[in-house]
XYZ file of C-alpha atoms in Angstrom:
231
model
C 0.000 0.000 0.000
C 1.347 3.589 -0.722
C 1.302 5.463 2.205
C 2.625 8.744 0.197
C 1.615 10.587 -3.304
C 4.285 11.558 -4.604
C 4.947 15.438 -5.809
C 7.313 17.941 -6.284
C 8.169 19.968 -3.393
C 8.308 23.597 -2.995
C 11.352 23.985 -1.291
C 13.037 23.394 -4.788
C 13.772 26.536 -6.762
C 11.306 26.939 -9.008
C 12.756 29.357 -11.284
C 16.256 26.919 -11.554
C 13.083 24.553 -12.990
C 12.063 27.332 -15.009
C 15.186 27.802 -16.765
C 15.348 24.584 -17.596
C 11.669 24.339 -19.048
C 11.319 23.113 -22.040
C 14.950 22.410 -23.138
C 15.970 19.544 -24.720
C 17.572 16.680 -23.408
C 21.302 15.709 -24.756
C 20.745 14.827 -28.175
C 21.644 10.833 -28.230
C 20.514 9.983 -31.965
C 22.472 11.509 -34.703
C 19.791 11.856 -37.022
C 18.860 15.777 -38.607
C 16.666 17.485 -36.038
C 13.535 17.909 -38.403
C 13.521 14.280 -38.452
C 13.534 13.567 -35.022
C 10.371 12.574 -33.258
C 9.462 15.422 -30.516
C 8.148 15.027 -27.127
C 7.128 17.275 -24.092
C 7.639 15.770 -21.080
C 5.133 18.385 -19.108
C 5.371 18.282 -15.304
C 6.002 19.036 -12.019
C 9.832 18.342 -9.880
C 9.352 14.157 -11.181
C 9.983 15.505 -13.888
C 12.032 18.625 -14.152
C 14.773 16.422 -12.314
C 14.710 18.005 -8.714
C 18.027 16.963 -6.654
C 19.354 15.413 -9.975
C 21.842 16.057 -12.563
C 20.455 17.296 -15.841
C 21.125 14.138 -17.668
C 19.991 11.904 -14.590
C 16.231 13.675 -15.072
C 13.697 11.841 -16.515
C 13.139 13.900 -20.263
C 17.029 12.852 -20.288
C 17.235 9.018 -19.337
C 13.635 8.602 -21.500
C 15.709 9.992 -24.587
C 18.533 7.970 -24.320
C 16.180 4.306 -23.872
C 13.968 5.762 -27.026
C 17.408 6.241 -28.475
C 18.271 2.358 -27.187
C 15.169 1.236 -29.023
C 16.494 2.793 -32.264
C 13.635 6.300 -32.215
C 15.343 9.219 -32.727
C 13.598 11.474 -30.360
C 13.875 15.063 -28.352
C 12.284 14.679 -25.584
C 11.486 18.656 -24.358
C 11.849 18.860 -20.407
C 9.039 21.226 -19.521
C 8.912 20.638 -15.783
C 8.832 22.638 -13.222
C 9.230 22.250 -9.414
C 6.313 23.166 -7.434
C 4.029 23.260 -9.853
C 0.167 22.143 -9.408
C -1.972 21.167 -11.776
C -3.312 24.863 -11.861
C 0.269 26.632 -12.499
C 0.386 23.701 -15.228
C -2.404 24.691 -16.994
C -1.735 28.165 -16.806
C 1.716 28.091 -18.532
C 0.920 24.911 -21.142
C 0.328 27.338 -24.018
C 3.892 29.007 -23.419
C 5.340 25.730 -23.431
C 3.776 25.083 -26.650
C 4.281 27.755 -28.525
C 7.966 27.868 -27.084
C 9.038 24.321 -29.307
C 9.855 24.453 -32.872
C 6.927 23.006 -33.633
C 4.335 20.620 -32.432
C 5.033 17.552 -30.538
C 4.750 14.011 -31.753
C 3.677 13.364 -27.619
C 2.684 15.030 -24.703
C 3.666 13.367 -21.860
C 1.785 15.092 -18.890
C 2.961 14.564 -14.991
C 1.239 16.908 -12.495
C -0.734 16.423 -9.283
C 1.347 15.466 -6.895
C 1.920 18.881 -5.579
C -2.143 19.628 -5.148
C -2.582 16.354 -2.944
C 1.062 16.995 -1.045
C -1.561 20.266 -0.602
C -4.905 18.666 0.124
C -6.118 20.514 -2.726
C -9.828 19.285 -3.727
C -9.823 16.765 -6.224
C -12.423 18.111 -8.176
C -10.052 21.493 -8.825
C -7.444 19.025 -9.789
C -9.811 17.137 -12.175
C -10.392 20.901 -13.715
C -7.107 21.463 -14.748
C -6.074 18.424 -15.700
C -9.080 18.718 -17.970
C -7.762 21.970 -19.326
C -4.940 20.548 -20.546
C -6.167 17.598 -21.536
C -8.829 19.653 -24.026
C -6.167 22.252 -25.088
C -3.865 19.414 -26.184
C -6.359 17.836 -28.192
C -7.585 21.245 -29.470
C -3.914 21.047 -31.036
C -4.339 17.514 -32.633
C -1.148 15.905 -29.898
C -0.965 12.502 -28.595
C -1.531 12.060 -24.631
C 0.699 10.068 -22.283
C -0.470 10.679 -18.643
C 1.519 9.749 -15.838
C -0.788 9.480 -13.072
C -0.518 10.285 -9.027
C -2.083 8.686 -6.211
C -3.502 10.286 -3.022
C -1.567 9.432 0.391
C -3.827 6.462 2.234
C -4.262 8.880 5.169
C -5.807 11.152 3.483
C -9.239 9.016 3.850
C -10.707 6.636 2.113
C -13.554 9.516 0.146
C -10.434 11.460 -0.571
C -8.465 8.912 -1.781
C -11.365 7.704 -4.290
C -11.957 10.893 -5.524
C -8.221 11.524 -6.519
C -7.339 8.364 -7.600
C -9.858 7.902 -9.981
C -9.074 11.052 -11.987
C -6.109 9.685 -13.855
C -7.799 6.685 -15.582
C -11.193 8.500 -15.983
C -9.555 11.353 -17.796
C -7.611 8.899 -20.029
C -10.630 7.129 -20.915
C -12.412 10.801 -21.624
C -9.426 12.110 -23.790
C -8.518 8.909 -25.100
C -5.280 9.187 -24.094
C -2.813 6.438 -22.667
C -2.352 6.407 -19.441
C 0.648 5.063 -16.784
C -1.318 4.734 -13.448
C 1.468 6.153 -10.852
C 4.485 7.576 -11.816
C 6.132 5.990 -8.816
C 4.658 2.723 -9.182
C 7.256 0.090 -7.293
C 9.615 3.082 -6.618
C 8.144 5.127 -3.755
C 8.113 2.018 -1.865
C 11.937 1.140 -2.050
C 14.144 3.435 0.304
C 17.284 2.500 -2.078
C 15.373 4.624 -4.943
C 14.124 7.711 -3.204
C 15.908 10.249 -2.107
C 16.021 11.191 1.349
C 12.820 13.403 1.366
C 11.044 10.240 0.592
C 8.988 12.060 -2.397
C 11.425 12.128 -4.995
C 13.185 9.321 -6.983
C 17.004 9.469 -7.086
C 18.837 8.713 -10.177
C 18.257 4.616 -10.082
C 14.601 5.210 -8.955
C 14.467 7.550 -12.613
C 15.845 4.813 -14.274
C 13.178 2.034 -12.875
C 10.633 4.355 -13.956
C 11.612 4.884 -17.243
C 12.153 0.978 -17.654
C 8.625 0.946 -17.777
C 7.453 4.308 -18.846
C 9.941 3.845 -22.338
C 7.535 1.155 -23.640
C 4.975 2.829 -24.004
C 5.922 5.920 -25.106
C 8.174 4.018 -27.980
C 4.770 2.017 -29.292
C 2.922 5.859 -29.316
C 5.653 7.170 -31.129
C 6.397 4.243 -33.204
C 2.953 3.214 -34.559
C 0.906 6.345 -34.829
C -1.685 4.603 -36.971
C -5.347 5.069 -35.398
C -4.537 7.461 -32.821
C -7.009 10.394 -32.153
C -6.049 13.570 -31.880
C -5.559 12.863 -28.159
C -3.910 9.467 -28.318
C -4.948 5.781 -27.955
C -7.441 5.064 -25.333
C -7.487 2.222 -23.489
């Protein structure tokens, strides 16, 4: 049982996240850049790489096991530490119209920080929404990386957040990863000492499994809506 959602946590600067917003990870394919696939890894500290090195954060590590499985791809780290799911929505257009041009993939991360708040999960179900519809307004493919509410938090609460992950997926028809920190959060040896954040070999787990799925989105676009294959 997880007995902590993970998040980002404010104590990280967020503008140090900021500057690194939507900047490409280390190039690991030589291949011309118009012919790389692109992603946007959108997010919160899980992704913008919070304690880590900036090839030890997850855009990085995902672009070098695309890379392994022979896609050329830039994956675009566009996360930022503290961010809720509000803050996300508000700056998804700026990250959007910051690339070169539209991503092949969306991968979208954020939560964590509104239930590290107790936010209501209806607000977070709102923005998540938001970007959800504006991404599909712009014809890209959806990859959500979903959060889970802390147990203590009570069992209404915990239903209420938990089910807004897979329910938006099924909405958008986008794919969906249940919990970012599935098999992670639990294992001391891959956190970092705040207990919220993976360490380098805890990114590296999660990309393990993460890495499949975004290779089959990006590899075999054939019957995808606008929004991405549903499940």
């Amino acid at each position: 049982m997880v007995q902590l959602a993970a998040g980002c946590s404010g104590e990280s600067a967020v503008g140090e996240s900021a500057q690194n917003s939507a900047q490409a990870a280390p190039a690991t394919v030589a291949q011309p850049q118009e012919e790389r696939k692109l992603v946007l890894a959108f997010g919160d500290s899980l992704y913008a790489g919070y304690r880590l090195g900036q090839d030890e954060s997850f855009p990085a590590v995902l672009e070098r096991a695309l890379a392994a499985r022979g896609i050329a791809a830039q994956v675009a780290n566009a996360g930022v530490s503290g961010d809720t799911t509000a803050s996300g929505a508000q700056r998804l257009a700026f990250a959007l119209d910051g690339l070169d041009r539209r991503p092949d993939l969306a991968i979208v991360g954020l939560g964590g920080n509104d239930v590290l708040r107790g936010l209501d999960p209806d607000e977070t179900r709102r923005n998540l929404e938001a970007i959800l519809a504006e991404l599909q307004r712009r014809e890209i493919p959806v990859l959500l990386t979903g959060m889970l509410a802390p147990r203590n938090m009570g069992e209404e609460y915990v239903a209420r957040f938990d089910a807004i992950f897979p329910e938006l997926a099924r909405a958008y028809d986008a794919e969906v990863y249940p919990f970012f920190l599935e098999d992670v959060i639990t294992r001391p040896g891959l956190m970092l000492d705040d207990g919220i954040h993976p360490n380098a070999e805890g990114i590296e787990a999660i990309v393990e499994r993460v890495a499949p799925m975004v290779a089959e989105q990006l590899e075999d676009p054939a019957g995808q809506t606008p929004a991405g294959r549903g499940r």
